[in-house]
Structure formats: C-alpha cells, structure tokens
Coordinates of C-alpha atoms in Angstrom, one line a residue:
Chain A
M1 CA -1.1 -12.0 -58.2
A2 CA -2.0 -9.8 -61.3
A3 CA -5.4 -8.1 -61.0
N4 CA -6.7 -9.5 -63.9
K5 CA -6.6 -12.9 -63.4
L6 CA -9.5 -14.5 -62.5
F7 CA -9.9 -18.1 -60.8
G8 CA -13.0 -20.3 -60.8
G9 CA -14.2 -22.8 -58.1
V10 CA -16.9 -25.3 -58.4
E11 CA -18.2 -27.3 -55.7
A12 CA -19.8 -30.4 -57.8
G13 CA -22.4 -32.1 -55.4
G14 CA -24.9 -34.2 -56.1
T15 CA -28.0 -32.1 -56.2
K16 CA -26.5 -28.8 -57.2
F17 CA -23.4 -27.4 -58.4
V18 CA -22.0 -24.2 -56.7
C19 CA -19.7 -22.0 -58.9
A20 CA -17.9 -18.8 -58.0
T21 CA -15.1 -16.7 -59.4
G22 CA -12.0 -14.6 -57.2
T23 CA -9.1 -12.7 -58.3
G24 CA -6.7 -14.5 -55.8
T25 CA -6.9 -15.3 -52.2
D26 CA -8.4 -11.7 -51.3
K27 CA -11.1 -10.9 -53.6
L28 CA -14.1 -13.0 -53.8
R29 CA -17.0 -13.2 -55.7
V30 CA -19.7 -16.0 -54.7
S31 CA -22.5 -16.7 -57.4
V32 CA -24.4 -19.3 -58.7
E33 CA -25.9 -22.7 -58.0
I34 CA -26.8 -24.8 -60.9
P35 CA -29.0 -28.0 -60.2
T36 CA -27.1 -31.2 -60.9
R37 CA -28.4 -33.1 -63.9
R38 CA -26.8 -35.1 -66.6
P39 CA -23.2 -34.3 -67.1
E40 CA -23.2 -32.2 -70.3
S41 CA -26.3 -30.0 -69.5
T42 CA -24.6 -29.3 -66.2
L43 CA -21.4 -28.5 -67.5
R44 CA -23.0 -26.3 -69.8
E45 CA -24.1 -24.1 -67.6
V46 CA -20.8 -24.1 -65.6
I47 CA -18.8 -22.8 -68.7
D48 CA -21.4 -20.4 -69.3
F49 CA -21.1 -19.1 -66.1
F50 CA -17.4 -18.5 -65.8
R51 CA -17.4 -17.0 -69.8
S52 CA -19.9 -14.6 -68.0
Q53 CA -17.6 -13.5 -65.5
E54 CA -15.0 -12.5 -67.8
G55 CA -14.7 -8.9 -69.1
G56 CA -12.7 -5.9 -69.2
T57 CA -9.4 -6.9 -68.8
E58 CA -10.2 -9.8 -66.8
R59 CA -9.7 -13.4 -67.9
L60 CA -9.9 -16.7 -66.3
A61 CA -6.4 -18.1 -65.6
G62 CA -7.4 -21.4 -63.9
A63 CA -10.0 -23.3 -62.1
A64 CA -10.6 -26.1 -59.6
I65 CA -13.2 -28.8 -58.7
G66 CA -14.1 -30.0 -55.4
S67 CA -16.2 -32.8 -56.6
F68 CA -18.3 -35.2 -55.0
G69 CA -16.5 -39.0 -55.5
P70 CA -14.8 -41.2 -55.5
L71 CA -12.4 -39.9 -58.3
E72 CA -9.4 -40.9 -59.8
L73 CA -6.7 -38.3 -58.5
N74 CA -3.6 -39.9 -59.4
E75 CA -2.1 -37.8 -62.3
N76 CA -0.4 -40.3 -63.9
A77 CA -3.7 -42.6 -64.0
S78 CA -5.1 -42.8 -67.8
N79 CA -8.6 -41.7 -66.1
Y80 CA -7.2 -38.9 -64.0
G81 CA -9.8 -36.4 -62.9
H82 CA -12.8 -38.9 -64.0
I83 CA -15.5 -39.9 -61.5
L84 CA -15.3 -43.3 -60.6
K85 CA -18.4 -45.6 -59.5
T86 CA -21.5 -43.6 -58.7
T87 CA -25.3 -44.3 -59.1
K88 CA -26.0 -41.0 -60.2
P89 CA -27.1 -41.4 -63.8
G90 CA -24.3 -40.5 -66.4
W91 CA -21.6 -39.6 -64.1
E92 CA -19.9 -42.7 -63.5
G93 CA -16.5 -42.7 -65.6
F94 CA -17.1 -39.1 -66.8
D95 CA -14.0 -36.8 -67.1
I96 CA -15.4 -33.8 -65.3
R97 CA -11.9 -32.3 -64.9
G98 CA -10.6 -32.8 -68.5
E99 CA -14.3 -31.9 -70.1
L100 CA -13.9 -28.4 -68.2
A101 CA -10.3 -27.8 -68.8
R102 CA -11.1 -28.4 -72.7
A103 CA -14.1 -26.2 -72.7
L104 CA -12.7 -23.3 -71.0
D105 CA -9.0 -23.6 -72.3
V106 CA -7.5 -23.3 -68.7
P107 CA -5.7 -25.2 -66.4
V108 CA -8.2 -27.0 -64.3
A109 CA -7.2 -28.8 -60.8
I110 CA -9.6 -31.3 -58.9
E111 CA -9.9 -32.5 -55.6
T112 CA -12.8 -34.1 -53.5
D113 CA -15.6 -31.7 -52.3
V114 CA -14.5 -32.2 -48.3
N115 CA -10.9 -31.8 -49.4
A116 CA -11.5 -28.5 -51.0
A117 CA -13.7 -27.4 -48.1
A118 CA -10.9 -28.4 -45.6
I119 CA -8.8 -25.9 -47.8
G120 CA -11.4 -23.1 -47.7
E121 CA -11.5 -23.3 -44.0
M122 CA -8.1 -23.3 -43.5
N123 CA -7.5 -20.0 -45.9
W124 CA -10.6 -17.9 -44.5
G125 CA -12.3 -19.9 -41.9
A126 CA -12.1 -21.8 -38.6
A127 CA -8.9 -23.3 -39.4
R128 CA -6.8 -20.2 -39.9
G129 CA -3.3 -20.7 -39.0
L130 CA -3.5 -24.3 -38.4
Q131 CA -1.1 -27.0 -40.1
H132 CA -3.4 -30.1 -39.2
C133 CA -7.1 -29.8 -39.6
L134 CA -10.0 -31.8 -40.4
Y135 CA -13.3 -30.9 -42.2
V136 CA -16.0 -33.0 -41.1
T137 CA -19.8 -32.9 -43.0
V138 CA -22.6 -35.0 -41.7
G139 CA -25.2 -34.4 -44.1
T140 CA -26.9 -36.7 -46.9
G141 CA -23.4 -39.0 -46.3
I142 CA -20.3 -38.2 -44.0
G143 CA -17.3 -36.9 -45.5
V144 CA -14.0 -35.9 -43.9
G145 CA -11.0 -33.3 -45.5
A146 CA -7.8 -33.8 -43.9
I147 CA -5.1 -31.2 -43.9
V148 CA -1.7 -32.7 -42.4
D149 CA 1.6 -30.5 -42.4
G150 CA -0.6 -27.7 -44.2
K151 CA -1.0 -30.1 -47.3
I152 CA -4.3 -32.1 -48.2
L153 CA -3.4 -35.7 -47.1
H154 CA -3.7 -38.4 -49.9
G155 CA -2.4 -41.6 -49.8
E156 CA -2.7 -44.2 -53.0
H157 CA -6.1 -42.7 -53.3
H158 CA -8.2 -40.1 -51.2
P159 CA -9.7 -40.8 -48.1
E160 CA -12.8 -42.1 -47.6
M161 CA -13.3 -41.8 -43.9
G162 CA -16.9 -41.5 -44.2
H163 CA -16.8 -45.7 -44.5
T164 CA -14.7 -46.3 -41.4
F165 CA -16.4 -48.4 -38.9
V166 CA -17.7 -47.5 -35.3
P167 CA -18.8 -49.6 -32.5
I168 CA -22.7 -50.0 -32.0
S169 CA -23.6 -48.4 -28.9
P170 CA -24.7 -50.9 -26.3
D171 CA -27.5 -48.4 -25.8
E172 CA -29.2 -49.9 -29.1
T173 CA -32.3 -51.2 -28.8
D174 CA -34.0 -51.3 -32.2
A175 CA -31.3 -53.9 -34.4
F176 CA -30.7 -51.0 -36.9
E177 CA -28.4 -52.6 -39.3
G178 CA -27.2 -49.4 -41.1
I179 CA -27.9 -48.1 -44.6
C180 CA -24.5 -48.5 -46.4
L181 CA -25.1 -49.9 -49.7
Y182 CA -21.5 -51.4 -49.5
H183 CA -21.4 -52.3 -45.7
K184 CA -24.2 -51.3 -44.1
S185 CA -23.2 -50.0 -40.6
C186 CA -19.9 -48.2 -41.6
V187 CA -20.6 -44.4 -40.1
E188 CA -22.1 -43.1 -42.8
G189 CA -24.6 -46.0 -42.9
L190 CA -25.4 -45.5 -39.1
A191 CA -24.9 -41.7 -38.5
S192 CA -25.7 -39.8 -41.9
G193 CA -28.5 -37.5 -42.4
I194 CA -30.0 -40.5 -44.6
A195 CA -29.6 -43.1 -42.0
I196 CA -31.4 -41.3 -39.4
V197 CA -34.4 -40.4 -41.7
S198 CA -34.4 -44.3 -42.3
R199 CA -34.2 -45.6 -39.3
W200 CA -36.4 -42.9 -37.3
G201 CA -38.8 -41.6 -40.0
R202 CA -37.8 -37.9 -39.6
K203 CA -35.0 -35.7 -39.5
L204 CA -32.9 -35.5 -36.2
I205 CA -33.7 -31.8 -35.6
D206 CA -37.7 -32.7 -35.9
I207 CA -37.1 -35.4 -33.2
P208 CA -37.7 -34.3 -29.3
K209 CA -34.2 -33.8 -27.8
N210 CA -35.1 -36.4 -25.0
H211 CA -35.5 -39.1 -27.5
P212 CA -32.6 -41.9 -27.8
A213 CA -31.7 -40.9 -31.2
W214 CA -29.8 -38.0 -30.1
H215 CA -27.8 -39.6 -27.8
L216 CA -26.9 -42.5 -30.1
E217 CA -25.7 -40.1 -33.0
A218 CA -23.7 -38.2 -30.7
Q219 CA -22.0 -41.7 -29.5
Y220 CA -21.2 -42.5 -33.3
L221 CA -20.0 -39.1 -33.9
A222 CA -17.9 -39.1 -30.9
K223 CA -16.3 -42.6 -31.4
F224 CA -15.6 -41.5 -34.9
L225 CA -14.0 -38.6 -34.1
A226 CA -12.2 -40.2 -31.5
N227 CA -10.8 -42.6 -34.0
L228 CA -9.8 -39.6 -36.1
T229 CA -8.0 -37.9 -33.8
F230 CA -5.7 -40.9 -32.7
V231 CA -4.9 -41.6 -36.5
L232 CA -4.5 -38.3 -37.3
Q233 CA -3.9 -36.0 -34.3
P234 CA -5.2 -32.7 -35.5
Q235 CA -5.2 -29.5 -33.9
R236 CA -8.9 -28.8 -34.8
I237 CA -11.7 -30.7 -36.1
I238 CA -14.3 -28.4 -37.9
I239 CA -18.0 -30.4 -38.2
G240 CA -20.8 -29.3 -40.2
G241 CA -23.2 -30.3 -42.6
G242 CA -27.0 -30.7 -42.5
V243 CA -27.5 -32.7 -39.4
M244 CA -25.2 -30.8 -37.3
N245 CA -26.2 -28.2 -34.6
E246 CA -25.2 -26.8 -31.4
T247 CA -27.1 -29.4 -29.3
L248 CA -25.7 -32.1 -31.0
L249 CA -22.1 -30.5 -31.2
S250 CA -22.2 -30.1 -27.0
M251 CA -23.1 -33.9 -26.7
V252 CA -20.4 -34.7 -29.0
R253 CA -17.8 -32.7 -27.3
E254 CA -18.5 -33.9 -23.9
L255 CA -18.2 -37.6 -25.2
L256 CA -15.0 -37.1 -27.2
H257 CA -13.4 -35.3 -24.3
S258 CA -14.1 -38.4 -21.9
T259 CA -12.8 -40.4 -24.5
I260 CA -9.8 -38.7 -25.6
A261 CA -8.7 -36.3 -23.1
S262 CA -6.2 -38.8 -21.1
Y263 CA -4.1 -39.0 -24.6
R264 CA -3.6 -35.8 -25.6
P265 CA -2.1 -33.2 -22.8
T266 CA -3.5 -30.2 -24.9
L267 CA -7.1 -31.8 -24.4
T268 CA -7.2 -32.5 -20.8
A269 CA -9.4 -29.5 -20.0
R270 CA -13.3 -30.0 -20.7
E271 CA -12.8 -26.3 -22.0
A272 CA -10.4 -27.3 -24.6
M273 CA -12.8 -28.9 -26.4
N274 CA -14.5 -25.9 -27.2
D275 CA -11.4 -24.8 -29.3
Y276 CA -11.3 -28.4 -30.6
L277 CA -14.4 -29.5 -32.0
V278 CA -16.1 -26.2 -33.9
M279 CA -18.3 -25.6 -36.5
P280 CA -17.4 -24.3 -40.0
E281 CA -17.0 -20.7 -40.5
L282 CA -17.7 -20.6 -44.2
G283 CA -21.4 -22.5 -43.9
G284 CA -21.9 -23.8 -47.1
R285 CA -19.2 -22.0 -48.9
A286 CA -16.3 -23.7 -47.8
G287 CA -16.0 -26.0 -50.7
V288 CA -16.6 -23.4 -53.5
L289 CA -14.0 -20.9 -52.0
G290 CA -11.6 -24.0 -51.2
A291 CA -11.6 -24.8 -55.0
I292 CA -10.8 -21.0 -55.7
A293 CA -7.6 -21.4 -53.2
I294 CA -6.7 -24.5 -54.8
A295 CA -7.0 -22.9 -58.4
A296 CA -5.2 -20.2 -57.2
T297 CA -2.2 -22.0 -55.5
A298 CA -1.9 -25.0 -57.6
R299 CA 0.9 -25.8 -59.7
L300 CA -0.9 -25.5 -62.9
Chain B
M1 CA 28.7 -40.7 -46.0
A2 CA 31.9 -40.8 -44.4
A3 CA 33.0 -44.6 -43.8
N4 CA 34.1 -43.5 -40.3
K5 CA 30.9 -42.1 -39.1
L6 CA 29.1 -44.5 -36.8
F7 CA 25.4 -43.8 -36.2
G8 CA 23.4 -45.7 -33.1
G9 CA 19.9 -47.2 -33.1
V10 CA 17.8 -48.0 -29.8
E11 CA 14.7 -49.6 -29.8
A12 CA 13.4 -48.8 -26.5
G13 CA 10.9 -51.3 -25.4
G14 CA 9.4 -52.0 -22.3
T15 CA 10.9 -55.5 -21.5
K16 CA 14.2 -54.6 -23.1
F17 CA 16.2 -52.2 -25.1
V18 CA 17.7 -53.3 -28.5
C19 CA 20.9 -51.4 -30.0
A20 CA 22.9 -51.4 -32.5
T21 CA 25.1 -49.4 -34.5
G22 CA 25.7 -49.0 -38.7
T23 CA 27.8 -46.9 -40.7
G24 CA 24.8 -45.2 -42.8
T25 CA 22.4 -46.7 -44.7
D26 CA 24.3 -49.7 -46.4
K27 CA 26.0 -51.1 -43.7
L28 CA 24.3 -52.5 -40.3
R29 CA 25.7 -54.4 -37.3
V30 CA 23.0 -55.6 -35.2
S31 CA 23.9 -55.9 -31.8
V32 CA 22.8 -56.5 -28.0
E33 CA 19.4 -56.5 -26.1
I34 CA 19.6 -54.9 -22.7
P35 CA 16.7 -56.0 -20.3
T36 CA 14.5 -52.8 -19.3
R37 CA 15.0 -51.7 -15.7
R38 CA 14.8 -48.4 -14.5
P39 CA 15.8 -45.6 -16.6
E40 CA 19.6 -44.3 -15.3
S41 CA 20.7 -48.0 -15.2
T42 CA 19.3 -49.4 -18.3
L43 CA 20.6 -45.9 -20.1
R44 CA 24.0 -46.8 -18.7
E45 CA 24.2 -50.0 -20.3
V46 CA 23.0 -48.5 -23.5
I47 CA 25.7 -45.6 -23.5
D48 CA 28.4 -48.6 -22.4
F49 CA 27.2 -50.4 -25.5
F50 CA 27.8 -47.6 -28.0
R51 CA 31.0 -46.6 -26.3
S52 CA 32.2 -50.0 -26.9
Q53 CA 31.3 -49.6 -30.6
E54 CA 33.9 -47.1 -31.3
G55 CA 37.3 -47.4 -32.2
G56 CA 40.1 -47.1 -34.9
T57 CA 39.1 -44.1 -36.9
E58 CA 35.1 -44.8 -36.2
R59 CA 33.2 -42.3 -33.9
L60 CA 29.7 -42.2 -33.1
A61 CA 28.2 -39.1 -35.3
G62 CA 24.6 -39.4 -33.9
A63 CA 22.2 -41.6 -32.8
A64 CA 18.3 -42.4 -32.5
I65 CA 15.8 -43.7 -30.6
G66 CA 12.3 -45.7 -31.2
S67 CA 10.7 -45.8 -27.9
F68 CA 7.6 -47.2 -26.3
G69 CA 4.9 -43.8 -25.6
P70 CA 3.5 -41.8 -25.3
L71 CA 6.2 -39.4 -25.8
E72 CA 6.7 -35.5 -26.4
L73 CA 7.8 -35.2 -30.0
N74 CA 7.3 -31.3 -30.4
E75 CA 10.4 -29.9 -30.8
N76 CA 9.3 -26.3 -28.9
A77 CA 8.2 -28.0 -26.1
S78 CA 10.1 -27.8 -22.7
N79 CA 9.4 -31.7 -22.4
Y80 CA 10.7 -32.5 -25.7
G81 CA 11.8 -35.8 -26.1
H82 CA 10.2 -37.0 -22.7
I83 CA 8.4 -40.1 -22.0
L84 CA 4.7 -39.2 -20.9
K85 CA 2.4 -40.8 -18.6
T86 CA 3.4 -44.8 -18.4
T87 CA 2.9 -47.4 -15.6
K88 CA 6.2 -48.5 -15.8
P89 CA 8.4 -47.5 -12.6
G90 CA 10.5 -44.8 -12.8
W91 CA 10.1 -43.8 -16.6
E92 CA 7.0 -41.3 -16.4
G93 CA 8.6 -38.1 -17.6
F94 CA 12.1 -39.2 -18.1
D95 CA 14.0 -37.5 -20.8
I96 CA 15.2 -40.2 -22.2
R97 CA 16.1 -38.3 -25.5
G98 CA 18.3 -35.7 -23.3
E99 CA 19.8 -38.0 -21.1
L100 CA 21.1 -40.1 -24.2
A101 CA 22.2 -36.9 -26.0
R102 CA 24.1 -35.4 -23.1
A103 CA 25.7 -38.9 -22.2
L104 CA 27.0 -39.7 -25.7
D105 CA 27.7 -36.2 -26.9
V106 CA 26.3 -36.4 -30.2
P107 CA 22.6 -35.4 -31.6
V108 CA 19.9 -37.7 -30.8
A109 CA 16.6 -37.8 -32.5
I110 CA 13.4 -39.7 -31.2
E111 CA 10.5 -41.2 -32.7
T112 CA 7.8 -43.9 -31.7
D113 CA 8.8 -47.6 -31.9
V114 CA 6.4 -48.0 -34.4
N115 CA 7.3 -45.1 -36.8
A116 CA 11.2 -46.3 -36.2
A117 CA 9.8 -49.6 -37.3
A118 CA 8.1 -48.2 -40.4
I119 CA 11.2 -46.2 -41.3
G120 CA 13.3 -49.7 -41.1
E121 CA 10.7 -51.5 -43.6
M122 CA 10.7 -48.8 -45.9
N123 CA 14.5 -48.7 -46.3
W124 CA 15.4 -52.2 -46.2
G125 CA 12.3 -54.2 -45.7
A126 CA 9.0 -54.9 -46.9
A127 CA 8.0 -51.5 -47.9
R128 CA 10.8 -50.5 -50.0
G129 CA 10.2 -48.0 -52.6
L130 CA 7.0 -47.2 -51.1
Q131 CA 5.9 -43.7 -50.4
H132 CA 2.9 -44.6 -48.2
C133 CA 2.7 -47.6 -46.0
L134 CA 1.7 -48.7 -42.4
Y135 CA 3.7 -50.7 -40.0
V136 CA 1.3 -52.6 -37.4
T137 CA 2.3 -54.6 -34.7
V138 CA 0.0 -56.8 -32.8
G139 CA 1.9 -58.2 -29.9
T140 CA 1.5 -57.1 -26.0
G141 CA -0.3 -54.1 -27.4
I142 CA -1.2 -52.7 -30.8
G143 CA 0.5 -49.9 -32.5
V144 CA 1.0 -48.4 -36.1
G145 CA 3.7 -46.2 -37.6
A146 CA 2.5 -44.3 -40.6
I147 CA 4.5 -43.2 -43.8
V148 CA 2.8 -40.8 -46.2
D149 CA 4.6 -38.9 -49.1
G150 CA 7.9 -40.8 -47.9
K151 CA 7.8 -39.2 -44.4
I152 CA 6.6 -40.0 -40.8
L153 CA 2.9 -39.4 -40.1
H154 CA 2.5 -37.0 -37.2
G155 CA -0.2 -34.6 -36.3
E156 CA -0.2 -31.9 -33.2
H157 CA 0.9 -35.1 -31.6
H158 CA 2.1 -39.1 -32.8
P159 CA -0.7 -41.2 -33.4
E160 CA -2.1 -43.6 -30.8
M161 CA -3.7 -45.6 -33.7
G162 CA -3.8 -48.8 -31.4
H163 CA -6.6 -47.0 -29.2
T164 CA -9.1 -46.4 -32.1
F165 CA -12.4 -48.3 -31.7
V166 CA -13.9 -51.2 -34.0
P167 CA -17.3 -52.8 -33.7
I168 CA -17.7 -55.4 -31.4
S169 CA -18.5 -58.3 -33.7
P170 CA -22.3 -59.9 -33.7
D171 CA -20.5 -63.5 -33.4
E172 CA -19.5 -62.7 -29.8
T173 CA -21.3 -64.3 -27.1
D174 CA -19.0 -64.1 -23.9
A175 CA -19.5 -60.3 -23.3
F176 CA -16.0 -60.0 -23.0
E177 CA -15.6 -56.0 -22.3
G178 CA -12.0 -55.2 -23.2
I179 CA -9.0 -54.8 -21.0
C180 CA -7.8 -51.5 -22.4
L181 CA -6.8 -49.2 -19.0
Y182 CA -8.5 -45.9 -20.8
H183 CA -11.3 -47.3 -22.6
K184 CA -11.7 -51.2 -22.3
S185 CA -12.8 -52.1 -26.0
C186 CA -10.5 -50.2 -28.3
V187 CA -8.7 -52.6 -30.7
E188 CA -5.7 -52.7 -28.5
G189 CA -8.5 -53.8 -25.4
L190 CA -10.1 -56.4 -27.7
A191 CA -7.2 -57.9 -30.0
S192 CA -4.1 -57.4 -28.5
G193 CA -1.9 -60.0 -26.9
I194 CA -3.0 -59.4 -23.4
A195 CA -6.6 -58.9 -24.6
I196 CA -6.5 -62.7 -25.9
V197 CA -5.0 -64.2 -22.7
S198 CA -7.2 -62.2 -20.7
R199 CA -10.4 -63.5 -22.5
W200 CA -9.4 -67.2 -23.5
G201 CA -6.7 -68.1 -20.7
R202 CA -4.1 -68.6 -23.3
K203 CA -2.2 -67.2 -26.4
L204 CA -3.7 -67.4 -29.9
I205 CA -1.3 -69.8 -31.2
D206 CA -2.2 -72.4 -28.4
I207 CA -6.0 -72.2 -29.1
P208 CA -7.3 -74.8 -31.6
K209 CA -7.9 -72.9 -35.0
N210 CA -11.5 -73.9 -35.3
H211 CA -12.3 -71.7 -31.6
P212 CA -14.4 -68.6 -32.4
A213 CA -11.1 -66.9 -30.9
W214 CA -9.3 -67.1 -34.3
H215 CA -12.4 -65.7 -36.2
L216 CA -13.0 -62.9 -33.6
E217 CA -9.4 -62.0 -34.0
A218 CA -9.2 -61.7 -37.6
Q219 CA -12.5 -59.8 -37.4
Y220 CA -11.1 -57.1 -35.3
L221 CA -7.7 -56.4 -37.1
A222 CA -9.9 -56.5 -40.6
K223 CA -12.1 -53.7 -39.1
F224 CA -9.3 -52.0 -37.8
L225 CA -7.2 -52.1 -41.1
A226 CA -10.2 -51.6 -43.1
N227 CA -10.5 -48.4 -41.0
L228 CA -7.1 -47.1 -41.5
T229 CA -7.2 -47.9 -45.3
F230 CA -10.2 -45.7 -45.7
V231 CA -8.4 -42.8 -43.7
L232 CA -4.4 -43.0 -44.8
Q233 CA -5.0 -45.0 -48.1
P234 CA -1.7 -46.7 -48.0
Q235 CA 0.0 -48.9 -50.7
R236 CA 1.0 -51.7 -48.6
I237 CA 0.3 -52.4 -45.0
I238 CA 3.0 -54.5 -43.1
I239 CA 1.6 -56.7 -39.9
G240 CA 3.5 -58.2 -37.7
G241 CA 4.1 -58.7 -34.0
G242 CA 3.7 -61.6 -31.6
V243 CA 0.2 -62.5 -32.0
M244 CA 0.4 -62.5 -35.9
N245 CA 1.2 -65.9 -38.0
E246 CA 0.3 -66.9 -41.5
T247 CA -3.2 -68.5 -40.5
L248 CA -4.1 -65.4 -38.8
L249 CA -2.7 -63.2 -41.9
S250 CA -4.7 -65.4 -44.4
M251 CA -8.0 -65.1 -42.5
V252 CA -7.5 -61.0 -42.0
R253 CA -6.8 -60.8 -45.6
E254 CA -10.0 -62.3 -46.6
L255 CA -12.3 -60.3 -44.4
L256 CA -10.1 -57.1 -45.3
H257 CA -10.7 -57.9 -49.0
S258 CA -14.6 -58.4 -48.7
T259 CA -14.8 -55.0 -46.9
I260 CA -12.5 -52.7 -49.0
A261 CA -12.4 -54.2 -52.6
S262 CA -15.1 -52.1 -53.7
Y263 CA -13.4 -48.7 -52.6
R264 CA -10.2 -49.0 -54.0
P265 CA -9.7 -50.0 -57.9
T266 CA -6.3 -51.3 -57.4
L267 CA -7.8 -53.7 -54.7
T268 CA -10.3 -55.4 -56.4
A269 CA -8.8 -58.6 -57.0
R270 CA -8.6 -60.8 -54.3
E271 CA -5.2 -61.8 -55.1
A272 CA -4.0 -58.0 -54.7
M273 CA -4.5 -58.4 -50.9
N274 CA -1.3 -60.9 -51.1
D275 CA 0.7 -57.8 -51.9
Y276 CA -1.4 -55.4 -49.6
L277 CA -1.1 -57.1 -46.4
V278 CA 2.5 -58.5 -45.5
M279 CA 4.7 -59.6 -42.9
P280 CA 7.2 -58.0 -42.1
E281 CA 11.2 -58.6 -44.0
L282 CA 13.0 -57.4 -41.1
G283 CA 11.5 -59.3 -38.0
G284 CA 12.4 -57.8 -34.6
R285 CA 15.1 -55.7 -36.1
A286 CA 12.8 -53.3 -38.0
G287 CA 12.9 -50.8 -35.0
V288 CA 16.4 -50.9 -34.3
L289 CA 17.4 -50.5 -37.9
G290 CA 14.9 -47.9 -38.6
A291 CA 16.3 -45.9 -35.8
I292 CA 19.8 -46.0 -37.4
A293 CA 18.1 -44.8 -40.7
I294 CA 16.8 -41.8 -38.7
A295 CA 20.0 -41.0 -37.0
A296 CA 21.9 -41.3 -40.4
T297 CA 19.1 -39.2 -42.2
A298 CA 17.9 -36.6 -39.4
R299 CA 18.7 -33.1 -39.8
L300 CA 20.9 -33.2 -36.8

C-alpha cells in the first residue's frame, strides 16, 4: 500500500460522527468527533476534516462509513447507500454515501455501524485471527455485526439482530411490556439502555447489584446470545456498549454457559466461556477503525 | 459430467435412511428406504443398494450423506464425520462418513440433513435461482438449513437453530413447560410434533382448527421465523415437515408479516409473504436429492 494513500473512516451515529484517517491497515490516526445535527451541516464538517488531513504527498484515496440504519446496501438498488426509515430529523432517505463520495471525489463504501465495528475488532482487536465472530453492542439500542468465513454477513438485507425476540423471564413481576416502537418486547425493547431507564428509572450501573434488574438483564442477554450461537456458531462473541460492565459480563457468561454448553463440544468447560464471550479491545474506536479497514480493502 | 459417473445420496434419519443415485444434477433416480436399526446393519443395506445400482459402464464416483446430528463437520477434527451425542442406540460416536467411504471406496461428503435439504431445494425446488434461503422442517423435531451467498452456512459448528428460544405466548393458559431434553422451552421443545402431542394428546391435524393449539403453534413459528429473518435476511423461507399444512402456513404468514413488514422494504405488502414463506417443492425427497447434488459438486 503506497505510503501517500490516506483512507478515511466515519462512524455515523445518532448523537455523534467519529472520523479518522489512516494510511492502511498499520498506521492509524484517530481523530475528531462531530455532533450529529442535520445531514448537510454534519457532512460539511466531515468533509472539512478529511480535507484538513491531506497535505504533502498524502491524498485521500477512499473512505468508508459505518452508519446507523437501516440502510440500503444492495448496490443494484436505486437508493444504494441511503438511510432508510429513521426518526432522526432530516436523515430519512438521505444519500449519505453518495453525498460524501461526490464531495470527496473518491470511492466511498458503506456498512452498518456494527458491521464496521466487527471488522475493526477482527483486524486489530478481540477477534484477531478468527473466521467467525459477532460484535454485539448493548447501549442506547442493541445491535450485532456478524463475520462468517471472514466476511460480513448479509442476506438480502443487512441483519437487524437487535429486533429478535427472547423469552420474557418467569422471574418478572412488573409486567414490563418493552419499549421498541415496532414490536415492544424484542431484545432491544427489553434490554437496551433506554429500556432499562424506562423500566427502572435509572441506568443499570446506578442500580444496586442485588436488585432484580441485574439478573433480568443478564437473562435477556444470555438467551439472546444463546440464540445467536445456535444460528451462527461463532468462535467468539465480543460484547460492548454503554450498558456492559464486568459484573454483568460474568452473570451473562454463567447463564449462557448453562444453556449452550451441551451443544458445542468446545464450550463444555465453564472456563471456555471466558474466551467465548469477551469485551471489545478497541472500545469506542472499533467502528471508525473498522471503517478505515473497509475503505482500505474494499474493491473500490 | 461424464455419463458413466453415478453419484449416491443418503438421507440418514432417525427412523429411516433414504438412498438414491443420480448421474449428476440432471438425471435422478430416487430409490429405496431402509429402516434405521443399529449402525452396522443399516449401513450394510445402504452399501448393498449402491452396489446394486452400478452396472454396464456406470460406476459410483462419489456419495454424500445428509444426516441427523449433531455431527462433527470440521475436516481437521480427528472425529470428522462422526455422529456426536445422540440417544439413538449405537449411533453416538459412529463414524458414519468414514465407514461408508471405506466400504464404497469413493469420496463421501457429509452434511446435516436440513442443510442437504436446503441444497436440494436450491438446486431443483422452491429456492431455484436464489442466493439466500432457509429450509425449515417442523416435524418430530425442528431443524433449519441455511444458504447464504449460495453456500451452506456454518460457523465453528453447524447451526442448531431448532434450539433457539422464542417468547412464550401471553395467550398461554396451560403452563406448558416444553419438552426439549436440554432446555425445555426452546422452539423445538414448544412447537415440534412431539411437543404438540405431549401437550394436547394428539397431532395438530387431529385437533379442531378453532382450538387454541393452532394459534399458539402459529405464534411460536412466526416468532421463530421473525428471529431467523432478522439474523439471516433470506430471500425466501421454505417450510415443511409433518406438522405443516396450508392452514397453518396461512396463519404463520399473517403473524410473520405483522412482525417483519416494517423492517424489509421488499416485504411491506402482505402478498409478498406468499412468495417469502412457501412449502417445499421436493417434499420428502429434498434431503436425498440435496445429498446427490453435494456429492456431484463437492470438491472431492
């Protein structure tokens, strides 16, 4: 990879855009955060940032966006690279990929935010060397990026795994219905950060650890991850996001092990779970670093 | 493909083995059913059948097995092609692939029964021309074979999608716990043919259509298929097996549509569901025909 080629990465989120450049897969420069406003003014700042990074012999050769969704990722669709339905003002139907490509005059690839993060962790983080892994984020919402045979998993559309259903726990006594706008009690509706605050009036980390909220959260997540294990059989699951912490991780490992141990010869031992379900190594930078990796390796 | 090459297919089930030969992907000869007894005597009949099909210039060039599982499908494992844990007497740990390969003296490939059926339907049945599809069987148990980008989906292990969890319906009043040996209330434990008989004392088809059993069964299956849609985003789901019929299919389509319509632009219209969720075209022959296709196309 020629030293004078710069690649740009954008993690486009609902509250902020994170932008960075790198010279390939080795040398990375992590950079600015831009608050998410309306599309035009937000993209203006993204473009200004990338232009400011060029200089000397270095020129931007390509970029990629890891974006909130849903997105149209079918390259043959007339609205390829557009954001589909969203409640964020101005963003529904916005051609985020095309606008950036035209302004920067370089090829721009696009993926979901969680798929980009999965690529980031596979290249530089907790899934290095693996062929099958999941990147799960439990924050404001719940999202999953999946790598199968070293490639991002897509069907006819990108996955929407945060909207899968899990059993309501028999330990529930408060008749919480879930807060997903579309179907209330999907796992995002029951176990996301917003669901926790809506249900208990505060964040999980602010709730005493002997409160039932912790066990319920661990149960939802364990059933969710068991389901994903039975479908995708990854070698490792990376789980991060604002709701996750070491206490919750331990609880989820315990419950997940009791469910899947008998189904996967390699996961029979309880200790195997410490290597199967892990926290991200790249923290909040997984998405933007993954976008740079996608930009540097995409068939542009 | 030379006309004198025969390929053998075996669908290895818990109650019967179905064997057939074909001369490639065009000319098929569907053939015998052999009751499943202990491994050695069952395989003896399989081998005799294949030998009886050779003659003139036709010689067996390869075979494939679509087998009940769980199976070890990692080619680098010392027990590659063995049946793992099972309650069927004599079959646990049996080297079904190796024994057949040694006896026939040709390369033998192995897959799960549902993956072979998915390949069969993709080659000759209800998923012709598609790149992403699921083959679901709701019979004694519940199993799913998945094709993604034209290839069988595997992670580190083959999928076990029948063991995913779905919500218990709020309409339940009988406190049925589910009958799965490992975790009771997975979808196989709640909605398989055995679960129905255990719960209601007879087969679904023998229960009046206004009995709540029908609506509950449709609810479980719709949530199950919604989950698989959100994870794998197939272009089509083929659903068969002894429990399925046109009445149940219509009910599931209705419930599935109300859950996923807002998430897939191509599935917004109710009519789209008639093309998204369909019955198999190959009936009970999907598995053995898929095995022949695998044998004929495997890198042997």
